[in-house]
């Protein structure tokens, strides 16, 4: 009867450590040095996020304790201990050298390249020729000490590297004690940056002028908000006026971006035309943004025209949908009784044509009509929104 794959029998292990736990799968062709079993990759915890508040908290602690406590080293120890515990749980028969081969391959020096012992993985040539690096072989190495103290625990049973409850309580405490102007500063900074990121996600093609404007917007936001974080808000502060100017710049960039996105979408098949139109409008709109030296008598309306090339005519014409016959007739009817505010139910049109009697072959028989004109043709049209009736009558003087 085959033995379960996740059970390892070893006299050196405690009974509770015989079971393999937290394995994400076999690590390729790698084998454990001691037991020649397949090495398993463990599930590990993600490295904890370092928020700005946590970073500032650690800086304050460093200022308080000096160099006596290294937070970075402590965090590294916690992560390393977690990975070692997970590796031990997934590989119950592993040794410290196995962990180094998996976690830090650069600290495992193989045997002489090209030798049979380094190429063969047969049991007769086991274990392979190799050794730990110099830094891992030193007496009192930190990694080995952590390995000796680490217990075999899968990541699912370990203490989280980032305690969400503790961090949540710290956030609530911060919100309860934060000063109003500090909260307002954070809200303003977040709002401007989030809005700029939203604009930056808009697709506007290869319009270089628009890309330059977006880069300038980020630089302007960073400059203004940096001074905002360093000063307290007050009614007479210059930062208030800076924020007003920043809002104006943001509004102008948003208008340009709206036009750029619209042109890019409409002229996907004619990029030259979209770039030319946007370039002309950009130069027209630039004085209004306060970034160019222009007098107050600049052009009021944008009336720049562009030449449409032969290959671009179809793109332009397809932008306008040709109306159907029914739509055209309804449009004519809608131009009816505008004074009463509604469309006419019935429209009647009469065309007539009058000819002189002089020169007519009937003139000799009708001398009394020699100098008169008669209505020889009359067309009568009656139309509604559903049908059209046409009648033609021809008259003569006999």
Coordinates of C-alpha atoms in Angstrom, one line a residue:
X1 CA 0.0 0.0 0.0
X2 CA 1.4 3.4 -1.0
X3 CA 2.2 5.8 1.7
X4 CA 0.5 9.2 1.6
X5 CA 2.6 11.8 -0.2
X6 CA 2.2 14.5 2.4
X7 CA 3.4 12.3 5.3
X8 CA 7.1 12.1 6.1
X9 CA 8.5 9.4 8.3
X10 CA 11.7 10.4 10.2
X11 CA 13.0 9.4 13.6
X12 CA 14.4 12.9 14.1
X13 CA 11.0 14.6 14.0
X14 CA 8.3 15.0 16.6
X15 CA 5.0 13.2 15.9
X16 CA 3.2 16.5 15.1
X17 CA 5.9 17.5 12.6
X18 CA 5.5 14.4 10.4
X19 CA 2.6 15.9 8.4
X20 CA 3.5 18.2 5.5
X21 CA 1.4 21.3 5.6
X22 CA 1.2 24.5 3.6
X23 CA 2.8 23.1 0.4
X24 CA 2.1 25.0 -2.8
X25 CA 3.7 22.3 -4.9
X26 CA 7.0 20.7 -5.8
X27 CA 10.0 23.0 -6.4
X28 CA 11.0 21.6 -9.8
X29 CA 13.7 18.9 -9.6
X30 CA 15.2 20.1 -6.3
X31 CA 15.7 17.5 -3.6
X32 CA 16.2 17.7 0.1
X33 CA 19.8 17.1 1.1
X34 CA 19.0 14.8 4.0
X35 CA 16.2 12.6 2.8
X36 CA 16.4 13.0 -1.0
X37 CA 12.7 13.8 -1.2
X38 CA 11.2 16.4 -3.5
X39 CA 11.5 19.9 -2.1
X40 CA 8.1 21.6 -1.7
X41 CA 7.5 25.4 -2.1
X42 CA 5.6 26.7 0.9
X43 CA 2.8 29.3 1.0
X44 CA 4.2 32.4 2.6
X45 CA 2.9 35.6 4.0
X46 CA 3.0 38.7 1.9
X47 CA 5.4 41.4 3.2
X48 CA 3.5 43.9 5.3
X49 CA 2.6 47.2 3.7
X50 CA 4.4 50.2 4.9
X51 CA 2.1 53.2 5.0
X52 CA 3.2 56.8 5.4
X53 CA 1.9 56.9 8.9
X54 CA 3.8 53.7 9.8
X55 CA 7.0 55.2 8.3
X56 CA 6.6 58.4 10.3
X57 CA 5.9 56.4 13.5
X58 CA 9.1 54.4 13.0
X59 CA 11.1 57.6 12.3
X60 CA 9.8 59.1 15.6
X61 CA 10.8 55.9 17.4
X62 CA 14.3 56.1 15.9
X63 CA 14.6 59.7 17.1
X64 CA 13.5 58.6 20.6
X65 CA 15.7 55.5 20.9
X66 CA 18.6 56.5 18.7
X67 CA 20.5 53.8 16.9
X68 CA 19.8 51.3 19.7
X69 CA 16.9 49.7 17.8
X70 CA 16.9 48.9 14.1
X71 CA 13.3 48.6 12.9
X72 CA 14.3 47.5 9.4
X73 CA 16.4 44.7 10.8
X74 CA 13.5 43.7 13.1
X75 CA 11.0 43.6 10.2
X76 CA 13.5 41.5 8.2
X77 CA 13.8 39.0 11.0
X78 CA 10.0 38.7 11.3
X79 CA 9.6 38.1 7.6
X80 CA 12.5 35.6 7.5
X81 CA 11.2 33.7 10.5
X82 CA 7.8 33.4 8.9
X83 CA 9.3 32.1 5.7
X84 CA 11.4 29.6 7.6
X85 CA 8.5 28.3 9.6
X86 CA 6.4 27.9 6.4
X87 CA 9.4 26.1 4.7
X88 CA 9.8 23.7 7.7
X89 CA 6.0 22.9 7.6
X90 CA 6.1 22.1 3.9
X91 CA 9.4 20.2 4.2
X92 CA 9.5 18.4 7.5
X93 CA 12.8 16.7 6.8
X94 CA 14.6 19.9 5.6
X95 CA 17.8 21.3 7.0
X96 CA 19.1 24.9 7.0
X97 CA 21.1 24.3 3.7
X98 CA 17.8 23.3 2.0
X99 CA 16.2 26.6 2.9
X100 CA 19.2 28.6 1.7
X101 CA 19.1 26.7 -1.7
X102 CA 15.5 27.7 -2.1
X103 CA 15.3 31.2 -0.5
X104 CA 18.7 32.6 -1.3
X105 CA 20.4 30.6 -4.1
X106 CA 23.2 33.1 -4.3
X107 CA 24.4 31.9 -0.9
X108 CA 24.8 28.3 -2.0
X109 CA 28.0 27.6 -3.9
X110 CA 27.8 24.5 -6.1
X111 CA 30.7 22.1 -6.8
X112 CA 33.1 22.4 -9.7
X113 CA 31.2 22.9 -12.9
X114 CA 31.4 20.1 -15.4
X115 CA 32.1 17.4 -12.8
X116 CA 30.0 14.3 -12.7
X117 CA 29.0 15.0 -9.1
X118 CA 27.5 18.4 -9.9
X119 CA 25.5 17.1 -12.9
X120 CA 24.2 13.8 -11.6
X121 CA 21.3 13.5 -9.2
X122 CA 21.4 9.8 -8.7
X123 CA 21.4 8.4 -5.2
X124 CA 24.9 7.0 -5.6
X125 CA 26.2 10.6 -6.1
X126 CA 24.1 12.1 -3.3
X127 CA 24.4 14.6 -1.7
X128 CA 25.6 17.0 -4.5
X129 CA 28.8 18.8 -4.0
X130 CA 28.2 22.3 -2.6
X131 CA 28.5 24.4 0.4
X132 CA 27.1 27.5 2.1
X133 CA 28.6 30.9 1.2
X134 CA 31.1 32.5 3.5
X135 CA 28.6 34.9 5.1
X136 CA 26.2 32.0 5.8
X137 CA 29.0 29.9 7.3
X138 CA 30.1 32.4 9.8
X139 CA 29.8 31.6 13.5
X140 CA 26.7 33.1 15.0
X141 CA 25.1 33.8 11.7
X142 CA 21.7 35.5 12.2
X143 CA 19.9 33.4 9.6
X144 CA 21.0 30.1 11.2
X145 CA 19.9 31.4 14.7
X146 CA 16.5 32.3 13.3
X147 CA 16.3 28.9 11.7
X148 CA 17.0 27.1 14.9
X149 CA 14.3 29.1 16.7
X150 CA 11.6 28.9 14.0
X151 CA 8.8 26.3 14.5
X152 CA 7.2 24.4 11.7
X153 CA 4.0 26.3 11.1
X154 CA 2.2 26.9 7.8
X155 CA 1.5 30.5 6.8
X156 CA -2.2 30.0 7.6
X157 CA -1.5 29.3 11.2
X158 CA 1.2 31.9 11.8
X159 CA 0.7 35.3 13.5
X160 CA 0.0 37.8 10.8
X161 CA 3.0 40.1 10.0
X162 CA 0.5 42.9 9.8
X163 CA -2.1 42.9 12.5
X164 CA -5.2 44.4 10.9
X165 CA -7.0 44.9 14.2
X166 CA -4.1 46.8 15.7
X167 CA -3.6 49.0 12.6
X168 CA -7.4 49.6 12.5
X169 CA -7.4 50.8 16.1
X170 CA -4.5 53.1 15.4
X171 CA -6.4 54.6 12.5
X172 CA -9.4 55.2 14.6
X173 CA -7.3 56.8 17.3
X174 CA -5.7 59.0 14.8
X175 CA -9.1 60.2 13.4
X176 CA -10.2 60.9 16.9
X177 CA -7.2 63.1 17.7
X178 CA -6.3 64.6 14.4
X179 CA -6.6 68.4 14.2
X180 CA -9.2 69.8 11.7
X181 CA -6.7 71.7 9.5
X182 CA -4.5 68.5 9.3
X183 CA -7.5 66.5 8.1
X184 CA -8.4 69.2 5.6
X185 CA -4.9 69.2 4.2
X186 CA -5.0 65.4 3.7
X187 CA -8.4 65.6 2.0
X188 CA -7.2 68.3 -0.4
X189 CA -4.0 66.4 -1.3
X190 CA -5.9 63.2 -1.9
X191 CA -8.6 64.9 -3.9
X192 CA -6.2 66.6 -6.3
X193 CA -4.0 63.6 -6.8
X194 CA -6.9 61.2 -7.3
X195 CA -8.5 63.7 -9.8
X196 CA -5.2 64.0 -11.7
X197 CA -4.8 60.2 -11.9
X198 CA -8.4 60.0 -13.2
X199 CA -7.6 62.5 -16.0
X200 CA -4.4 60.7 -16.8
X201 CA -6.2 57.5 -17.6
X202 CA -8.0 59.2 -20.5
X203 CA -6.8 58.1 -23.9
X204 CA -5.9 61.0 -26.2
X205 CA -3.5 59.4 -28.7
X206 CA -0.1 60.8 -29.5
X207 CA -0.9 64.4 -28.7
X208 CA 2.5 65.5 -27.3
X209 CA 1.2 68.9 -26.2
X210 CA -1.4 67.2 -24.1
X211 CA 1.1 64.9 -22.6
X212 CA 3.4 67.8 -21.7
X213 CA 0.4 69.6 -20.0
X214 CA -0.3 66.5 -17.9
X215 CA 3.3 66.3 -16.7
X216 CA 3.2 70.0 -15.9
X217 CA 0.0 69.5 -13.9
X218 CA 1.6 66.8 -11.7
X219 CA 4.6 69.1 -11.1
X220 CA 2.3 72.0 -10.2
X221 CA 0.2 69.8 -7.8
X222 CA 3.3 68.5 -6.1
X223 CA 4.7 72.0 -5.7
X224 CA 1.5 73.5 -4.2
X225 CA 0.7 70.6 -2.0
X226 CA 4.2 70.4 -0.6
X227 CA 3.9 73.9 0.7
X228 CA 0.4 73.1 2.0
X229 CA 1.7 70.3 4.1
X230 CA 4.3 72.5 5.6
X231 CA 2.0 75.4 6.6
X232 CA -1.2 75.7 8.6
X233 CA -4.3 76.9 6.7
X234 CA -5.4 80.4 7.8
X235 CA -7.6 83.0 6.1
X236 CA -4.7 85.3 5.2
X237 CA -2.3 82.5 4.1
X238 CA -0.9 82.6 0.6
X239 CA -1.6 78.9 0.3
X240 CA -5.3 79.7 -0.1
X241 CA -4.5 81.8 -3.2
X242 CA -2.2 79.0 -4.5
X243 CA -5.0 76.5 -4.2
X244 CA -7.3 78.8 -6.2
X245 CA -4.7 79.1 -8.9
X246 CA -4.2 75.4 -8.9
X247 CA -7.9 74.8 -9.3
X248 CA -7.9 77.2 -12.3
X249 CA -5.0 75.3 -13.9
X250 CA -6.8 72.0 -13.3
X251 CA -9.9 73.4 -15.0
X252 CA -8.0 74.5 -18.1
X253 CA -6.2 71.1 -18.3
X254 CA -9.5 69.3 -18.0
X255 CA -11.0 71.3 -20.9
X256 CA -8.0 70.6 -23.1
X257 CA -8.1 66.9 -22.2
X258 CA -11.8 66.7 -23.1
X259 CA -11.1 68.2 -26.5
X260 CA -8.1 65.9 -27.0
X261 CA -10.0 62.8 -26.1
X262 CA -12.9 63.8 -28.4
X263 CA -10.6 64.5 -31.4
X264 CA -8.7 61.2 -30.8
X265 CA -11.9 59.2 -30.8
X266 CA -13.4 60.9 -33.8
X267 CA -10.3 60.8 -36.0
X268 CA -8.8 57.4 -35.1
X269 CA -8.4 56.8 -38.9
X270 CA -7.0 60.3 -39.5
X271 CA -4.5 61.0 -36.7
X272 CA -2.9 63.9 -38.7
X273 CA -6.1 65.8 -38.7
X274 CA -6.7 65.4 -35.0
X275 CA -3.1 66.5 -34.2
X276 CA -3.4 69.5 -36.5
X277 CA -6.8 70.6 -35.0
X278 CA -5.6 70.2 -31.5
X279 CA -2.4 72.0 -32.1
X280 CA -4.2 75.0 -33.5
X281 CA -6.7 75.1 -30.7
X282 CA -3.9 74.6 -28.1
X283 CA -2.1 77.7 -29.4
X284 CA -5.5 79.6 -29.5
X285 CA -6.3 78.5 -25.9
X286 CA -2.8 78.9 -24.4
X287 CA -3.1 82.7 -23.6
X288 CA -6.3 82.0 -21.5
X289 CA -4.3 79.7 -19.3
X290 CA -2.0 82.4 -18.1
X291 CA 1.1 80.6 -19.4
X292 CA 1.9 82.9 -22.3
X293 CA 2.6 86.6 -22.6
X294 CA -0.4 87.8 -24.5
X295 CA -2.4 91.0 -24.4
X296 CA -6.0 91.3 -23.6
X297 CA -7.0 91.7 -27.2
X298 CA -6.4 88.0 -28.2
X299 CA -8.7 86.2 -30.5
X300 CA -12.2 85.8 -29.1
X301 CA -13.4 82.8 -31.2
X302 CA -11.6 79.8 -32.7
X303 CA -12.1 79.8 -36.5
X304 CA -9.0 78.1 -37.7
X305 CA -9.7 75.8 -40.7
X306 CA -7.9 72.7 -41.8
X307 CA -7.4 71.2 -45.2
X308 CA -8.9 67.8 -45.5
X309 CA -6.8 65.5 -47.6
X310 CA -8.2 62.9 -50.0
X311 CA -7.7 59.9 -47.7
X312 CA -9.3 61.8 -44.8
X313 CA -12.5 62.8 -46.6
X314 CA -14.2 59.5 -46.0
X315 CA -13.4 59.8 -42.2
X316 CA -15.0 63.2 -42.1
X317 CA -18.0 62.3 -44.2
X318 CA -18.7 59.3 -42.0
X319 CA -19.1 61.5 -39.0
X320 CA -22.4 62.8 -40.5
X321 CA -25.2 60.3 -40.9
X322 CA -27.2 60.8 -44.0
X323 CA -31.0 61.0 -43.2
X324 CA -33.4 58.5 -44.8
X325 CA -36.3 59.6 -47.1
X326 CA -38.8 59.3 -44.2
X327 CA -36.5 61.4 -41.9
X328 CA -36.1 64.0 -44.6
X329 CA -39.9 64.3 -45.1
X330 CA -40.5 64.5 -41.4
X331 CA -37.9 67.3 -41.2
X332 CA -39.8 69.3 -43.8
X333 CA -43.1 68.9 -42.0
X334 CA -41.5 70.0 -38.7
X335 CA -40.8 73.4 -40.3
X336 CA -44.6 74.1 -40.6
X337 CA -46.7 76.0 -38.2
X338 CA -44.0 77.3 -35.9
X339 CA -46.2 80.2 -34.6
X340 CA -48.6 77.8 -33.0
X341 CA -45.8 75.6 -31.6
X342 CA -46.7 72.3 -33.3
X343 CA -46.2 70.5 -36.5
X344 CA -49.0 70.7 -39.2
X345 CA -51.2 67.7 -39.7
X346 CA -51.6 68.5 -43.4
X347 CA -49.5 70.5 -45.9
X348 CA -50.8 71.7 -49.3
X349 CA -48.5 73.1 -52.0
X350 CA -49.7 74.5 -55.4
X351 CA -47.4 75.3 -58.3
X352 CA -48.8 77.1 -61.4
X353 CA -47.5 78.3 -64.7
X354 CA -49.0 81.0 -66.9
X355 CA -48.5 81.4 -70.7
X356 CA -49.4 84.3 -73.0
X357 CA -52.0 83.8 -75.6
X358 CA -50.0 85.7 -78.2
X359 CA -48.5 83.3 -80.7
X360 CA -50.8 80.5 -79.8
X361 CA -52.4 78.5 -82.6
X362 CA -55.8 79.2 -81.0
X363 CA -55.3 82.9 -81.1
X364 CA -57.1 83.4 -84.4
X365 CA -60.3 81.9 -83.1
X366 CA -60.2 83.8 -79.8
X367 CA -59.4 87.4 -80.7
X368 CA -60.6 88.6 -77.3
X369 CA -57.9 86.8 -75.5
X370 CA -55.1 88.0 -77.8
X371 CA -53.5 90.2 -75.1
X372 CA -54.2 88.0 -72.0
X373 CA -52.4 85.2 -70.1
X374 CA -53.9 81.9 -69.1
X375 CA -52.9 79.3 -66.4
X376 CA -51.7 76.4 -68.5
X377 CA -50.2 74.1 -65.8
X378 CA -51.1 73.5 -62.2
X379 CA -49.5 71.0 -59.8
X380 CA -51.3 70.2 -56.5
X381 CA -49.4 68.5 -53.7
X382 CA -51.0 67.3 -50.5
X383 CA -48.7 65.7 -47.9
X384 CA -49.0 64.3 -44.4
X385 CA -46.5 62.5 -42.2
X386 CA -47.6 59.2 -43.7
X387 CA -48.3 59.7 -47.4
X388 CA -47.9 62.2 -50.3
X389 CA -50.4 62.9 -53.1
X390 CA -49.5 64.8 -56.3
X391 CA -51.9 65.9 -59.1
X392 CA -51.1 67.7 -62.3
X393 CA -53.5 69.6 -64.6
X394 CA -52.9 71.0 -68.0
X395 CA -55.2 73.6 -69.5
X396 CA -55.6 75.2 -72.9
X397 CA -57.4 78.2 -74.3
X398 CA -59.8 76.4 -76.6

